[in-house]
PDB file of C-alpha atoms in Angstrom:
ATOM      1  CA  MET A   1       0.020   0.017  -0.028  1.00 78.00           C
ATOM      2  CA  GLU A   2       2.808   2.412   0.915  1.00 88.00           C
ATOM      3  CA  ILE A   3       4.691   1.609  -2.265  1.00 91.00           C
ATOM      4  CA  GLY A   4       1.670   2.197  -4.467  1.00 93.00           C
ATOM      5  CA  LEU A   5       0.804   5.480  -2.843  1.00 95.00           C
ATOM      6  CA  PHE A   6       4.437   6.574  -3.032  1.00 96.00           C
ATOM      7  CA  ALA A   7       4.512   5.932  -6.746  1.00 96.00           C
ATOM      8  CA  VAL A   8       1.373   8.079  -7.237  1.00 97.00           C
ATOM      9  CA  LEU A   9       2.641  10.869  -5.028  1.00 97.00           C
ATOM     10  CA  PHE A  10       6.116  10.851  -6.583  1.00 97.00           C
ATOM     11  CA  CYS A  11       4.659  11.145 -10.085  1.00 97.00           C
ATOM     12  CA  ALA A  12       2.393  14.014  -8.940  1.00 98.00           C
ATOM     13  CA  PHE A  13       5.269  15.920  -7.327  1.00 98.00           C
ATOM     14  CA  VAL A  14       7.526  15.356 -10.318  1.00 97.00           C
ATOM     15  CA  LEU A  15       4.837  16.667 -12.651  1.00 97.00           C
ATOM     16  CA  ALA A  16       4.255  19.721 -10.468  1.00 97.00           C
ATOM     17  CA  PHE A  17       7.955  20.493 -10.215  1.00 96.00           C
ATOM     18  CA  THR A  18       8.427  20.017 -13.939  1.00 96.00           C
ATOM     19  CA  VAL A  19       5.567  22.454 -14.664  1.00 96.00           C
ATOM     20  CA  LEU A  20       7.225  24.958 -12.284  1.00 95.00           C
ATOM     21  CA  ALA A  21      10.619  24.597 -13.935  1.00 94.00           C
ATOM     22  CA  TYR A  22       9.271  24.954 -17.463  1.00 94.00           C
ATOM     23  CA  GLY A  23       7.188  27.859 -16.312  1.00 95.00           C
ATOM     24  CA  LEU A  24      10.246  29.617 -14.986  1.00 93.00           C
ATOM     25  CA  ALA A  25      12.053  28.855 -18.237  1.00 94.00           C
ATOM     26  CA  ALA A  26       9.210  30.325 -20.269  1.00 93.00           C
ATOM     27  CA  ALA A  27       9.044  33.417 -18.031  1.00 93.00           C
ATOM     28  CA  PHE A  28      12.736  34.116 -18.407  1.00 90.00           C
ATOM     29  CA  GLY A  29      13.026  33.077 -22.048  1.00 93.00           C
ATOM     30  CA  VAL A  30      15.195  30.039 -21.405  1.00 92.00           C
ATOM     31  CA  SER A  31      15.107  27.403 -24.113  1.00 91.00           C
ATOM     32  CA  ASN A  32      15.166  23.621 -23.541  1.00 88.00           C
ATOM     33  CA  HIS A  33      16.672  20.956 -25.800  1.00 86.00           C
ATOM     34  CA  ASP A  34      16.260  17.264 -25.122  1.00 80.00           C
ATOM     35  CA  GLY A  35      15.470  17.896 -21.463  1.00 81.00           C
ATOM     36  CA  VAL A  36      18.441  20.254 -20.930  1.00 86.00           C
ATOM     37  CA  PHE A  37      17.824  23.914 -20.138  1.00 92.00           C
ATOM     38  CA  ALA A  38      20.042  26.421 -21.906  1.00 90.00           C
ATOM     39  CA  ASP A  39      20.560  28.263 -18.609  1.00 92.00           C
ATOM     40  CA  PRO A  40      22.932  26.099 -16.508  1.00 92.00           C
ATOM     41  CA  VAL A  41      21.605  27.536 -13.259  1.00 93.00           C
ATOM     42  CA  LEU A  42      18.040  26.478 -14.063  1.00 94.00           C
ATOM     43  CA  ASP A  43      19.278  23.119 -15.346  1.00 94.00           C
ATOM     44  CA  ILE A  44      21.125  22.391 -12.093  1.00 95.00           C
ATOM     45  CA  PHE A  45      18.138  23.605 -10.065  1.00 95.00           C
ATOM     46  CA  PHE A  46      15.886  21.270 -12.006  1.00 95.00           C
ATOM     47  CA  GLY A  47      18.258  18.300 -11.771  1.00 95.00           C
ATOM     48  CA  PHE A  48      18.583  18.485  -7.999  1.00 96.00           C
ATOM     49  CA  GLY A  49      15.027  19.632  -7.344  1.00 97.00           C
ATOM     50  CA  ILE A  50      13.433  16.742  -9.239  1.00 96.00           C
ATOM     51  CA  VAL A  51      15.155  14.397  -6.784  1.00 97.00           C
ATOM     52  CA  ALA A  52      14.253  16.485  -3.736  1.00 98.00           C
ATOM     53  CA  VAL A  53      10.522  15.987  -4.379  1.00 97.00           C
ATOM     54  CA  THR A  54      11.051  12.356  -3.349  1.00 97.00           C
ATOM     55  CA  LEU A  55      11.150  13.496   0.244  1.00 98.00           C
ATOM     56  CA  PRO A  56       7.533  14.696   0.628  1.00 97.00           C
ATOM     57  CA  ALA A  57       6.385  11.683  -1.408  1.00 97.00           C
ATOM     58  CA  VAL A  58       8.038   9.273   1.034  1.00 97.00           C
ATOM     59  CA  LEU A  59       6.826  11.066   4.159  1.00 96.00           C
ATOM     60  CA  LEU A  60       3.221  11.419   2.963  1.00 96.00           C
ATOM     61  CA  ALA A  61       3.066   7.809   1.739  1.00 95.00           C
ATOM     62  CA  VAL A  62       4.158   6.594   5.183  1.00 95.00           C
ATOM     63  CA  ARG A  63       1.826   8.929   7.000  1.00 93.00           C
ATOM     64  CA  TRP A  64      -1.263   8.209   4.863  1.00 93.00           C
ATOM     65  CA  ALA A  65      -0.790   4.534   3.959  1.00 90.00           C
ATOM     66  CA  GLY A  66       1.511   3.202   6.596  1.00 79.00           C
ATOM     67  CA  SER A  67      -0.610   3.864   9.617  1.00 77.00           C
ATOM     68  CA  ARG A  68       2.382   5.291  11.416  1.00 87.00           C
ATOM     69  CA  PRO A  69       3.961   8.693  11.970  1.00 92.00           C
ATOM     70  CA  SER A  70       6.254   9.786   9.154  1.00 92.00           C
ATOM     71  CA  GLY A  71       8.880  10.547  11.777  1.00 94.00           C
ATOM     72  CA  THR A  72       9.426   6.816  12.279  1.00 95.00           C
ATOM     73  CA  VAL A  73      11.300   6.802   8.941  1.00 96.00           C
ATOM     74  CA  SER A  74      13.775   9.254  10.489  1.00 97.00           C
ATOM     75  CA  ALA A  75      14.771   7.384  13.637  1.00 96.00           C
ATOM     76  CA  VAL A  76      13.593   4.873  16.226  1.00 94.00           C
ATOM     77  CA  ASP A  77      12.635   7.823  18.481  1.00 92.00           C
ATOM     78  CA  GLY A  78       9.911   8.843  16.027  1.00 93.00           C
ATOM     79  CA  GLY A  79      11.710  11.901  14.599  1.00 94.00           C
ATOM     80  CA  LEU A  80      15.063  13.327  13.787  1.00 96.00           C
ATOM     81  CA  ARG A  81      17.363  13.682  16.808  1.00 96.00           C
ATOM     82  CA  TRP A  82      18.584  17.177  16.074  1.00 96.00           C
ATOM     83  CA  ALA A  83      21.382  17.284  18.632  1.00 95.00           C
ATOM     84  CA  TRP A  84      22.773  14.047  17.203  1.00 96.00           C
ATOM     85  CA  LEU A  85      22.347  15.348  13.628  1.00 97.00           C
ATOM     86  CA  PHE A  86      24.383  18.468  14.404  1.00 97.00           C
ATOM     87  CA  ASP A  87      27.010  16.393  16.169  1.00 96.00           C
ATOM     88  CA  CYS A  88      27.285  14.180  13.080  1.00 97.00           C
ATOM     89  CA  ALA A  89      27.365  17.258  10.870  1.00 97.00           C
ATOM     90  CA  ARG A  90      30.572  18.603  12.349  1.00 97.00           C
ATOM     91  CA  TRP A  91      32.339  15.307  11.805  1.00 97.00           C
ATOM     92  CA  ALA A  92      30.889  15.085   8.271  1.00 98.00           C
ATOM     93  CA  ALA A  93      32.198  18.574   7.534  1.00 97.00           C
ATOM     94  CA  ALA A  94      35.655  17.562   8.789  1.00 97.00           C
ATOM     95  CA  ALA A  95      35.590  14.398   6.688  1.00 97.00           C
ATOM     96  CA  ILE A  96      34.578  16.139   3.477  1.00 96.00           C
ATOM     97  CA  SER A  97      37.113  18.900   4.136  1.00 96.00           C
ATOM     98  CA  VAL A  98      39.854  16.247   4.067  1.00 95.00           C
ATOM     99  CA  VAL A  99      38.621  14.942   0.728  1.00 95.00           C
ATOM    100  CA  LEU A 100      38.450  18.440  -0.743  1.00 93.00           C
ATOM    101  CA  VAL A 101      41.925  19.349   0.446  1.00 93.00           C
ATOM    102  CA  VAL A 102      43.359  16.134  -1.059  1.00 94.00           C
ATOM    103  CA  GLY A 103      41.520  16.939  -4.338  1.00 91.00           C
ATOM    104  CA  LEU A 104      42.912  20.476  -4.400  1.00 90.00           C
ATOM    105  CA  LEU A 105      46.408  19.173  -3.774  1.00 90.00           C
ATOM    106  CA  GLN A 106      46.000  16.744  -6.679  1.00 89.00           C
ATOM    107  CA  ASP A 107      44.287  19.018  -9.202  1.00 85.00           C
ATOM    108  CA  GLY A 108      45.217  22.484  -8.034  1.00 85.00           C
ATOM    109  CA  TRP A 109      43.057  25.568  -8.240  1.00 85.00           C
ATOM    110  CA  GLU A 110      43.070  27.796 -11.325  1.00 88.00           C
ATOM    111  CA  SER A 111      42.007  31.429 -10.831  1.00 84.00           C
ATOM    112  CA  ALA A 112      41.342  31.712 -14.541  1.00 84.00           C
ATOM    113  CA  ARG A 113      38.424  29.322 -14.220  1.00 88.00           C
ATOM    114  CA  TRP A 114      36.656  31.437 -11.565  1.00 93.00           C
ATOM    115  CA  PRO A 115      33.200  32.229 -13.025  1.00 91.00           C
ATOM    116  CA  GLY A 116      32.650  35.464 -11.120  1.00 93.00           C
ATOM    117  CA  TRP A 117      30.854  36.249  -7.911  1.00 94.00           C
ATOM    118  CA  GLY A 118      27.462  36.643  -9.541  1.00 94.00           C
ATOM    119  CA  THR A 119      27.508  33.220 -11.187  1.00 93.00           C
ATOM    120  CA  TRP A 120      29.019  31.529  -8.163  1.00 95.00           C
ATOM    121  CA  ALA A 121      26.383  33.078  -5.851  1.00 96.00           C
ATOM    122  CA  GLN A 122      23.541  31.637  -7.951  1.00 95.00           C
ATOM    123  CA  PHE A 123      24.955  28.097  -7.736  1.00 96.00           C
ATOM    124  CA  ALA A 124      25.790  28.679  -4.060  1.00 96.00           C
ATOM    125  CA  LEU A 125      22.113  29.335  -3.351  1.00 97.00           C
ATOM    126  CA  ILE A 126      21.231  26.022  -5.000  1.00 97.00           C
ATOM    127  CA  ALA A 127      23.973  24.293  -2.975  1.00 97.00           C
ATOM    128  CA  VAL A 128      22.640  25.729   0.280  1.00 97.00           C
ATOM    129  CA  LEU A 129      18.868  25.581  -0.353  1.00 97.00           C
ATOM    130  CA  VAL A 130      18.188  22.738  -2.795  1.00 97.00           C
ATOM    131  CA  VAL A 131      21.090  20.286  -2.584  1.00 97.00           C
ATOM    132  CA  PRO A 132      20.589  19.449   1.102  1.00 98.00           C
ATOM    133  CA  LEU A 133      16.970  18.525   0.277  1.00 98.00           C
ATOM    134  CA  GLN A 134      18.150  16.334  -2.614  1.00 98.00           C
ATOM    135  CA  ALA A 135      20.668  14.508  -0.469  1.00 98.00           C
ATOM    136  CA  THR A 136      18.209  14.102   2.406  1.00 98.00           C
ATOM    137  CA  ALA A 137      15.541  12.805  -0.003  1.00 98.00           C
ATOM    138  CA  GLU A 138      17.876  10.082  -1.200  1.00 98.00           C
ATOM    139  CA  GLU A 139      18.613   9.097   2.399  1.00 98.00           C
ATOM    140  CA  TYR A 140      14.909   8.925   3.285  1.00 98.00           C
ATOM    141  CA  LEU A 141      14.248   6.841   0.190  1.00 97.00           C
ATOM    142  CA  CYS A 142      17.136   4.369   0.330  1.00 97.00           C
ATOM    143  CA  ARG A 143      18.463   4.265   3.886  1.00 97.00           C
ATOM    144  CA  GLY A 144      15.160   5.158   5.541  1.00 96.00           C
ATOM    145  CA  TRP A 145      11.871   3.993   4.012  1.00 96.00           C
ATOM    146  CA  LEU A 146      12.997   1.220   1.659  1.00 97.00           C
ATOM    147  CA  LEU A 147      15.465  -0.168   4.165  1.00 97.00           C
ATOM    148  CA  GLN A 148      12.664  -0.442   6.663  1.00 95.00           C
ATOM    149  CA  VAL A 149      10.108  -1.857   4.243  1.00 95.00           C
ATOM    150  CA  ILE A 150      12.410  -4.543   2.807  1.00 96.00           C
ATOM    151  CA  SER A 151      13.750  -5.394   6.242  1.00 95.00           C
ATOM    152  CA  SER A 152      10.153  -6.045   7.407  1.00 92.00           C
ATOM    153  CA  TRP A 153       9.929  -8.656   4.670  1.00 93.00           C
ATOM    154  CA  THR A 154      13.284 -10.323   5.185  1.00 93.00           C
ATOM    155  CA  ARG A 155      13.385  -9.884   8.994  1.00 91.00           C
ATOM    156  CA  LEU A 156      17.055  -8.876   8.579  1.00 92.00           C
ATOM    157  CA  PRO A 157      18.448  -5.465   7.550  1.00 94.00           C
ATOM    158  CA  TRP A 158      21.379  -6.683   5.478  1.00 94.00           C
ATOM    159  CA  PRO A 159      19.524  -8.058   2.450  1.00 96.00           C
ATOM    160  CA  ALA A 160      17.673  -4.763   2.389  1.00 96.00           C
ATOM    161  CA  ALA A 161      21.016  -2.943   2.601  1.00 97.00           C
ATOM    162  CA  VAL A 162      22.262  -4.797  -0.456  1.00 97.00           C
ATOM    163  CA  LEU A 163      19.090  -4.114  -2.460  1.00 97.00           C
ATOM    164  CA  THR A 164      18.916  -0.408  -1.547  1.00 97.00           C
ATOM    165  CA  THR A 165      22.605  -0.028  -2.270  1.00 98.00           C
ATOM    166  CA  ALA A 166      22.016  -1.442  -5.753  1.00 97.00           C
ATOM    167  CA  LEU A 167      19.157   1.052  -6.211  1.00 96.00           C
ATOM    168  CA  PHE A 168      21.279   3.927  -4.970  1.00 97.00           C
ATOM    169  CA  VAL A 169      24.070   3.129  -7.437  1.00 96.00           C
ATOM    170  CA  MET A 170      21.554   2.900 -10.306  1.00 95.00           C
ATOM    171  CA  LEU A 171      20.063   6.282  -9.438  1.00 93.00           C
ATOM    172  CA  HIS A 172      23.365   7.868 -10.504  1.00 93.00           C
ATOM    173  CA  ASP A 173      24.623   8.137 -14.084  1.00 90.00           C
ATOM    174  CA  TYR A 174      28.286   7.438 -13.415  1.00 92.00           C
ATOM    175  CA  THR A 175      29.877   4.863 -15.697  1.00 92.00           C
ATOM    176  CA  ASP A 176      33.354   4.565 -14.206  1.00 94.00           C
ATOM    177  CA  PRO A 177      33.651   1.297 -12.227  1.00 95.00           C
ATOM    178  CA  LEU A 178      35.759   2.971  -9.524  1.00 96.00           C
ATOM    179  CA  VAL A 179      33.055   5.558  -8.853  1.00 96.00           C
ATOM    180  CA  LEU A 180      30.340   2.918  -8.901  1.00 96.00           C
ATOM    181  CA  ALA A 181      32.304   0.928  -6.299  1.00 97.00           C
ATOM    182  CA  ASP A 182      32.714   4.084  -4.183  1.00 97.00           C
ATOM    183  CA  LEU A 183      28.977   4.734  -4.378  1.00 97.00           C
ATOM    184  CA  ALA A 184      28.266   1.152  -3.263  1.00 98.00           C
ATOM    185  CA  VAL A 185      30.688   1.511  -0.330  1.00 98.00           C
ATOM    186  CA  PHE A 186      29.110   4.806   0.639  1.00 98.00           C
ATOM    187  CA  SER A 187      25.566   3.379   0.480  1.00 98.00           C
ATOM    188  CA  PHE A 188      26.295   0.212   2.405  1.00 98.00           C
ATOM    189  CA  ALA A 189      28.284   2.134   5.047  1.00 98.00           C
ATOM    190  CA  MET A 190      25.343   4.531   5.494  1.00 98.00           C
ATOM    191  CA  CYS A 191      22.924   1.565   5.793  1.00 98.00           C
ATOM    192  CA  TRP A 192      25.229   0.099   8.412  1.00 97.00           C
ATOM    193  CA  LEU A 193      25.320   3.380  10.320  1.00 97.00           C
ATOM    194  CA  THR A 194      21.554   3.788  10.073  1.00 97.00           C
ATOM    195  CA  VAL A 195      21.015   0.328  11.606  1.00 96.00           C
ATOM    196  CA  ARG A 196      23.685   0.790  14.248  1.00 96.00           C
ATOM    197  CA  THR A 197      22.631   4.291  15.331  1.00 96.00           C
ATOM    198  CA  GLY A 198      18.867   3.782  14.954  1.00 96.00           C
ATOM    199  CA  GLY A 199      18.370   6.729  12.583  1.00 97.00           C
ATOM    200  CA  LEU A 200      19.228   8.623   9.437  1.00 98.00           C
ATOM    201  CA  GLU A 201      21.108  11.483  11.056  1.00 98.00           C
ATOM    202  CA  ALA A 202      24.636  10.260  10.427  1.00 98.00           C
ATOM    203  CA  ALA A 203      23.876   9.379   6.776  1.00 98.00           C
ATOM    204  CA  ILE A 204      22.091  12.667   6.106  1.00 98.00           C
ATOM    205  CA  ALA A 205      24.996  14.669   7.618  1.00 98.00           C
ATOM    206  CA  LEU A 206      27.649  13.051   5.389  1.00 98.00           C
ATOM    207  CA  HIS A 207      25.541  13.025   2.250  1.00 98.00           C
ATOM    208  CA  VAL A 208      24.565  16.748   2.593  1.00 98.00           C
ATOM    209  CA  ALA A 209      28.130  17.760   3.432  1.00 97.00           C
ATOM    210  CA  ASN A 210      29.517  15.866   0.449  1.00 96.00           C
ATOM    211  CA  ASN A 211      27.009  17.167  -2.148  1.00 96.00           C
ATOM    212  CA  ALA A 212      26.617  20.756  -0.931  1.00 97.00           C
ATOM    213  CA  THR A 213      30.292  21.400  -0.227  1.00 95.00           C
ATOM    214  CA  GLY A 214      31.306  19.641  -3.395  1.00 93.00           C
ATOM    215  CA  MET A 215      29.120  21.949  -5.468  1.00 94.00           C
ATOM    216  CA  LEU A 216      30.330  25.070  -3.643  1.00 94.00           C
ATOM    217  CA  VAL A 217      33.947  24.178  -4.430  1.00 93.00           C
ATOM    218  CA  ALA A 218      33.351  22.823  -7.958  1.00 91.00           C
ATOM    219  CA  THR A 219      31.592  25.998  -8.961  1.00 93.00           C
ATOM    220  CA  THR A 220      34.763  28.016  -8.227  1.00 93.00           C
ATOM    221  CA  GLN A 221      36.309  26.214 -11.190  1.00 90.00           C
ATOM    222  CA  GLY A 222      33.661  26.894 -13.804  1.00 89.00           C
ATOM    223  CA  ILE A 223      30.033  26.089 -14.543  1.00 89.00           C
ATOM    224  CA  PRO A 224      29.007  22.699 -13.029  1.00 87.00           C
ATOM    225  CA  SER A 225      27.206  20.086 -15.044  1.00 84.00           C
ATOM    226  CA  LEU A 226      24.813  17.232 -14.313  1.00 84.00           C
ATOM    227  CA  ASP A 227      26.796  15.001 -16.675  1.00 82.00           C
ATOM    228  CA  GLN A 228      28.358  12.177 -14.607  1.00 81.00           C
ATOM    229  CA  SER A 229      30.151  10.351 -17.365  1.00 81.00           C
ATOM    230  CA  GLY A 230      33.967  10.190 -17.579  1.00 84.00           C
ATOM    231  CA  ASP A 231      36.843   8.245 -16.222  1.00 89.00           C
ATOM    232  CA  TYR A 232      38.458   8.688 -12.814  1.00 92.00           C
ATOM    233  CA  THR A 233      41.715   7.542 -11.278  1.00 93.00           C
ATOM    234  CA  VAL A 234      42.232   5.580  -8.127  1.00 95.00           C
ATOM    235  CA  ALA A 235      43.864   8.684  -6.584  1.00 93.00           C
ATOM    236  CA  GLN A 236      40.712  10.698  -7.277  1.00 93.00           C
ATOM    237  CA  VAL A 237      38.252   8.125  -5.911  1.00 95.00           C
ATOM    238  CA  LEU A 238      40.080   6.409  -3.048  1.00 96.00           C
ATOM    239  CA  PRO A 239      40.262   9.391  -0.626  1.00 96.00           C
ATOM    240  CA  GLY A 240      36.478   9.647  -0.607  1.00 96.00           C
ATOM    241  CA  THR A 241      36.044   5.902  -0.059  1.00 97.00           C
ATOM    242  CA  VAL A 242      38.524   5.801   2.824  1.00 97.00           C
ATOM    243  CA  THR A 243      36.958   8.873   4.401  1.00 97.00           C
ATOM    244  CA  THR A 244      33.484   7.354   4.220  1.00 98.00           C
ATOM    245  CA  LEU A 245      34.681   4.236   6.063  1.00 98.00           C
ATOM    246  CA  ALA A 246      36.579   6.329   8.641  1.00 98.00           C
ATOM    247  CA  TYR A 247      33.541   8.522   9.238  1.00 98.00           C
ATOM    248  CA  ALA A 248      31.300   5.480   9.666  1.00 98.00           C
ATOM    249  CA  TRP A 249      33.681   3.889  12.151  1.00 97.00           C
ATOM    250  CA  TRP A 250      34.097   7.117  14.161  1.00 97.00           C
ATOM    251  CA  VAL A 251      30.421   8.069  14.289  1.00 97.00           C
ATOM    252  CA  ASP A 252      29.431   4.520  15.290  1.00 97.00           C
ATOM    253  CA  ARG A 253      31.980   4.694  18.046  1.00 96.00           C
ATOM    254  CA  ARG A 254      30.574   8.010  19.266  1.00 95.00           C
ATOM    255  CA  ALA A 255      27.026   6.637  19.148  1.00 94.00           C
ATOM    256  CA  ARG A 256      27.990   3.605  21.271  1.00 89.00           C
ATOM    257  CA  SER A 257      29.862   5.794  23.714  1.00 85.00           C
ATOM    258  CA  ALA A 258      26.839   8.096  24.069  1.00 76.00           C
ATOM    259  CA  ALA A 259      24.509   5.113  24.552  1.00 68.00           C
ATOM    260  CA  GLU A 260      26.777   3.720  27.270  1.00 50.00           C
ATOM    261  CA  THR A 261      26.839   7.102  29.002  1.00 53.00           C
ATOM    262  CA  ARG A 262      23.035   7.271  29.022  1.00 54.00           C
ATOM    263  CA  VAL A 263      22.892   3.804  30.541  1.00 44.00           C
ATOM    264  CA  VAL A 264      25.294   4.706  33.296  1.00 39.00           C
ATOM    265  CA  LYS A 265      23.450   7.891  34.098  1.00 49.00           C
ATOM    266  CA  SER A 266      20.162   6.029  34.176  1.00 46.00           C
ATOM    267  CA  ALA A 267      21.607   3.404  36.488  1.00 47.00           C
ATOM    268  CA  THR A 268      23.083   5.931  38.881  1.00 49.00           C
ATOM    269  CA  GLY A 269      19.849   7.939  38.939  1.00 52.00           C
TER     270      GLY A 269
END
């Protein structure tokens, strides 16, 4: 029932957002060819926004057809644990900073490719306002709702983790096998963290930090694109993979430490 309603809601939200995007394009005289807007800002907005609409579709499907509060998709407590989310966010920011620094050391930074403050600011708004919703939507879909639904069928979370990881990889258009492997490691690690910590906070924090910060930095070197084709080297991919695993290990350790502290405090009154 939830899956059927989700499909209906998702199609409705996609249609509404598409009408909005094409309406904006018409209002500002932006042409479209084969689904690509001539204005790169609008094209990026549409590309990330069309994924973000998954979030309300998931939450409403659970609320209306699942006979349970939508907050149960977020965490075992029935809603996002904001203090824990912000704690994870600072470690996610540190982790992604390491990846970005390594990338800058490898590729350098060319001032000649700077697009100008006006262009950068437009993409920065998308990175701050839209990209976090896109990343969060993917977490609610793959590591939240579907992980829970499939786990209820299999009675174990790990078959669900494998299936949702396969879906997560397929949702991206990368063709390089190294990047596909990195996506699989990321997804399974976030599934593991979600199960271990009892919620999506850790996964959301790293996903948002990766996507939003990545866009902010990438835009300093020219106009970003939604095209995900191309070949990558081990040196370009491996830092992100290692950082994902290190982040998962560290956050899980912090979660266990916090849980033990709560037990001790409860026992001592």
